Each structure stands twice: as structure tokens, then as C-alpha cells.
mmCIF file of C-alpha atoms in Angstrom:
data_model
loop_
_atom_site.group_PDB
_atom_site.id
_atom_site.type_symbol
_atom_site.label_atom_id
_atom_site.label_comp_id
_atom_site.label_asym_id
_atom_site.label_seq_id
_atom_site.Cartn_x
_atom_site.Cartn_y
_atom_site.Cartn_z
ATOM 1 C CA UNK A 68 128.770 69.430 -51.871
ATOM 2 C CA UNK A 69 131.324 67.454 -51.415
ATOM 3 C CA UNK A 70 131.393 64.634 -48.452
ATOM 4 C CA UNK A 71 130.759 65.323 -44.986
ATOM 5 C CA UNK A 72 134.596 64.357 -44.468
ATOM 6 C CA UNK A 73 136.124 65.979 -47.162
ATOM 7 C CA UNK A 74 135.080 69.473 -46.307
ATOM 8 C CA UNK A 75 137.961 71.360 -44.866
ATOM 9 C CA UNK A 76 138.660 73.544 -42.483
ATOM 10 C CA UNK A 77 141.412 76.291 -43.846
ATOM 11 C CA UNK A 78 141.822 77.274 -40.127
ATOM 12 C CA UNK A 79 142.755 74.074 -38.116
ATOM 13 C CA UNK A 80 145.057 73.869 -36.026
ATOM 14 C CA UNK A 81 148.429 71.344 -36.151
ATOM 15 C CA UNK A 82 147.755 69.165 -33.048
ATOM 16 C CA UNK A 83 143.698 68.397 -35.738
ATOM 17 C CA UNK A 84 143.419 64.422 -37.127
ATOM 18 C CA UNK A 85 144.135 64.872 -40.107
ATOM 19 C CA UNK A 86 145.926 68.127 -40.481
ATOM 20 C CA UNK A 87 148.457 69.963 -43.152
ATOM 21 C CA UNK A 88 150.455 72.759 -43.856
ATOM 22 C CA UNK A 89 148.560 75.620 -46.996
ATOM 23 C CA UNK A 90 150.588 77.750 -46.299
ATOM 24 C CA UNK A 91 152.863 80.423 -44.873
ATOM 25 C CA UNK A 92 152.303 83.762 -43.704
ATOM 26 C CA UNK A 93 154.413 86.633 -45.054
ATOM 27 C CA UNK A 94 153.159 90.551 -44.604
ATOM 28 C CA UNK A 95 153.410 92.135 -41.481
ATOM 29 C CA UNK A 96 151.917 91.761 -38.012
ATOM 30 C CA UNK A 97 149.421 94.504 -38.915
ATOM 31 C CA UNK A 98 148.710 93.259 -43.002
ATOM 32 C CA UNK A 99 149.376 89.492 -42.900
ATOM 33 C CA UNK A 100 149.316 87.608 -46.089
ATOM 34 C CA UNK A 101 149.133 84.015 -46.824
ATOM 35 C CA UNK A 102 151.959 82.722 -49.342
ATOM 36 C CA UNK A 103 149.433 78.957 -50.337
ATOM 37 C CA UNK A 104 151.700 76.486 -50.946
ATOM 38 C CA UNK A 105 151.246 74.011 -54.214
ATOM 39 C CA UNK A 106 150.419 71.164 -52.407
ATOM 40 C CA UNK A 107 149.063 70.561 -48.970
ATOM 41 C CA UNK A 108 152.239 68.977 -47.010
ATOM 42 C CA UNK A 109 151.983 66.984 -44.180
ATOM 43 C CA UNK A 110 152.686 68.492 -39.910
ATOM 44 C CA UNK A 111 155.403 66.913 -39.170
ATOM 45 C CA UNK A 112 158.048 67.838 -36.168
ATOM 46 C CA UNK A 113 160.208 69.473 -37.818
ATOM 47 C CA UNK A 114 158.212 71.581 -40.211
ATOM 48 C CA UNK A 115 156.725 72.440 -37.000
ATOM 49 C CA UNK A 116 159.487 73.257 -34.736
ATOM 50 C CA UNK A 117 160.580 76.130 -38.246
ATOM 51 C CA UNK A 118 158.004 78.617 -36.642
ATOM 52 C CA UNK A 119 159.301 78.936 -32.888
ATOM 53 C CA UNK A 120 160.610 80.371 -31.138
ATOM 54 C CA UNK A 121 156.103 81.933 -31.425
ATOM 55 C CA UNK A 122 153.131 78.726 -32.089
ATOM 56 C CA UNK A 123 152.878 77.098 -36.096
ATOM 57 C CA UNK A 124 149.601 79.280 -35.876
ATOM 58 C CA UNK A 125 151.530 82.569 -35.928
ATOM 59 C CA UNK A 126 153.436 81.454 -38.850
ATOM 60 C CA UNK A 127 151.756 78.925 -41.050
ATOM 61 C CA UNK A 128 148.442 77.657 -41.988
ATOM 62 C CA UNK A 129 146.671 74.448 -41.543
ATOM 63 C CA UNK A 130 143.836 72.597 -43.010
ATOM 64 C CA UNK A 131 142.143 70.207 -41.268
ATOM 65 C CA UNK A 132 139.014 68.333 -41.632
ATOM 66 C CA UNK A 133 135.896 70.216 -40.184
ATOM 67 C CA UNK A 134 135.180 69.219 -37.648
ATOM 68 C CA UNK A 135 131.065 70.567 -37.812
ATOM 69 C CA UNK A 136 129.861 70.130 -34.045
ATOM 70 C CA UNK A 137 132.431 69.931 -32.448
ATOM 71 C CA UNK A 138 134.285 73.979 -33.567
ATOM 72 C CA UNK A 139 133.036 76.805 -31.669
ATOM 73 C CA UNK A 140 132.146 78.949 -35.227
ATOM 74 C CA UNK A 141 130.233 75.956 -36.631
ATOM 75 C CA UNK A 142 126.656 76.358 -36.794
ATOM 76 C CA UNK A 143 124.757 73.491 -36.418
ATOM 77 C CA UNK A 144 121.496 74.398 -37.414
ATOM 78 C CA UNK A 145 122.364 76.238 -40.518
ATOM 79 C CA UNK A 146 125.868 73.629 -41.403
ATOM 80 C CA UNK A 147 127.350 76.983 -41.783
ATOM 81 C CA UNK A 148 131.241 78.062 -40.035
ATOM 82 C CA UNK A 149 130.926 81.234 -38.868
ATOM 83 C CA UNK A 150 133.389 82.474 -38.605
ATOM 84 C CA UNK A 151 134.380 83.139 -42.866
ATOM 85 C CA UNK A 152 130.701 84.415 -42.807
ATOM 86 C CA UNK A 153 132.493 87.078 -40.436
ATOM 87 C CA UNK A 154 135.243 87.009 -41.850
ATOM 88 C CA UNK A 155 133.570 88.381 -45.060
ATOM 89 C CA UNK A 156 131.470 90.791 -44.115
ATOM 90 C CA UNK A 157 133.795 92.475 -41.417
ATOM 91 C CA UNK A 158 137.589 92.399 -43.158
ATOM 92 C CA UNK A 159 137.918 93.768 -46.249
ATOM 93 C CA UNK A 160 139.423 91.786 -49.473
ATOM 94 C CA UNK A 161 142.461 91.468 -49.963
ATOM 95 C CA UNK A 162 143.431 90.191 -53.187
ATOM 96 C CA UNK A 163 141.420 91.293 -56.165
ATOM 97 C CA UNK A 164 142.384 87.210 -58.338
ATOM 98 C CA UNK A 165 141.741 83.683 -56.843
ATOM 99 C CA UNK A 166 144.745 82.685 -55.434
ATOM 100 C CA UNK A 167 146.427 79.349 -55.315
ATOM 101 C CA UNK A 168 144.761 76.993 -53.384
ATOM 102 C CA UNK A 169 145.520 73.446 -52.682
ATOM 103 C CA UNK A 170 142.532 72.365 -50.648
ATOM 104 C CA UNK A 171 139.486 74.716 -53.103
ATOM 105 C CA UNK A 172 137.338 71.770 -54.345
ATOM 106 C CA UNK A 173 137.034 71.051 -50.796
ATOM 107 C CA UNK A 174 137.375 74.162 -48.830
ATOM 108 C CA UNK A 175 133.983 74.419 -45.898
ATOM 109 C CA UNK A 176 134.666 78.334 -46.548
ATOM 110 C CA UNK A 177 135.166 78.265 -50.434
ATOM 111 C CA UNK A 178 132.593 75.420 -51.067
ATOM 112 C CA UNK A 179 129.610 77.241 -48.671
ATOM 113 C CA UNK A 180 130.875 81.502 -49.858
ATOM 114 C CA UNK A 181 132.014 80.592 -52.428
ATOM 115 C CA UNK A 182 134.761 83.025 -54.735
ATOM 116 C CA UNK A 183 133.875 85.783 -51.419
ATOM 117 C CA UNK A 184 135.787 83.839 -48.750
ATOM 118 C CA UNK A 185 139.101 83.623 -50.908
ATOM 119 C CA UNK A 186 139.124 86.505 -52.273
ATOM 120 C CA UNK A 187 139.554 87.788 -48.407
ATOM 121 C CA UNK A 188 141.184 84.460 -47.035
ATOM 122 C CA UNK A 189 145.346 86.038 -47.021
ATOM 123 C CA UNK A 190 144.538 87.092 -44.132
ATOM 124 C CA UNK A 191 143.415 84.669 -41.287
ATOM 125 C CA UNK A 192 146.096 84.436 -39.042
ATOM 126 C CA UNK A 193 144.907 81.039 -36.673
ATOM 127 C CA UNK A 194 146.312 81.974 -33.997
ATOM 128 C CA UNK A 195 147.118 86.027 -34.537
ATOM 129 C CA UNK A 196 147.998 88.115 -30.849
ATOM 130 C CA UNK A 197 147.265 90.610 -32.248
ATOM 131 C CA UNK A 198 144.169 91.225 -34.782
ATOM 132 C CA UNK A 199 142.799 93.431 -36.442
ATOM 133 C CA UNK A 200 139.724 95.163 -34.429
ATOM 134 C CA UNK A 201 137.544 94.092 -37.540
ATOM 135 C CA UNK A 202 139.417 90.245 -37.479
ATOM 136 C CA UNK A 203 138.110 90.342 -33.913
ATOM 137 C CA UNK A 204 134.878 90.929 -34.199
ATOM 138 C CA UNK A 205 134.369 88.358 -36.451
ATOM 139 C CA UNK A 206 136.883 85.936 -34.462
ATOM 140 C CA UNK A 207 134.818 86.902 -31.891
ATOM 141 C CA UNK A 208 132.492 83.948 -31.539
ATOM 142 C CA UNK A 209 129.895 85.951 -28.931
ATOM 143 C CA UNK A 210 130.064 87.850 -31.651
ATOM 144 C CA UNK A 211 126.973 86.576 -34.412
#
């Protein structure tokens, strides 16, 4: 596994240290789908402004170094991300092939869940104001 400092969260917030844009959300509110960028881009004010009038996390996906125990989804006792475990368990597979992803080699979700994470990843919207019931349950910090 990559060193802890290089492990990236693929559903970070744009204001996290080291945040970069990895994709743009396409599809519909009911069936969102991430269009991955060929290369991650640094977060700039210009990129963030493109999201208006909604939040950048509704339009873009960001990666940043995993916050580990600083994140509510992180399970310190197992050194695992609880979010991706639940996304894989409770949400449908949305792609048949591994998407082209610029962060896969250092992605927390890939390193932890492998191919299964990638088959579910494109539907994850970081700031989803209208999540499906499956996604709501997967992102709920109180559900294990």
C-alpha cells in the first residue's frame, strides 16, 4: 500500500489541503455519473466559480490526502474508510469497466476495496442534496 501521506480520498472537499479536481458530475440528479478528468487539476478560484450557483461539491469531485482519523467516515481501529465499505455494500454497480482514473494508484477506495470501489465510484456526489435512499444510508455516519 502507498504511504499514508500519499493515500488520497476521492470524495474530498475543495478547501482541504492538497485538494485537486478529479472529475465533473454529469448525468441527472437521479442518476449522477462522474466524468473523470485525464489528469487531476489544482483547485483554483476560477474552477470553483464555474460551479455557481450551486456548491463546487455538487458539480466537481475532488481528491485530497485522506484525513484518516480527522474524518467521520474513517475507522481508525481498522485503518479503513467506512464510506467506501458502505457504498460498495449498498449502492448499485454503475459501470462495467474500470473508469480511467488519474488517482487510482493512491486512492483510498481502490487500495481498500479494489475493483468494487471503482465500479460504484462514478455515482458518488460529494455534496448530494437529493441522494438516493441507498446513498443516504451509505453516507450516514451513524449507520455501520
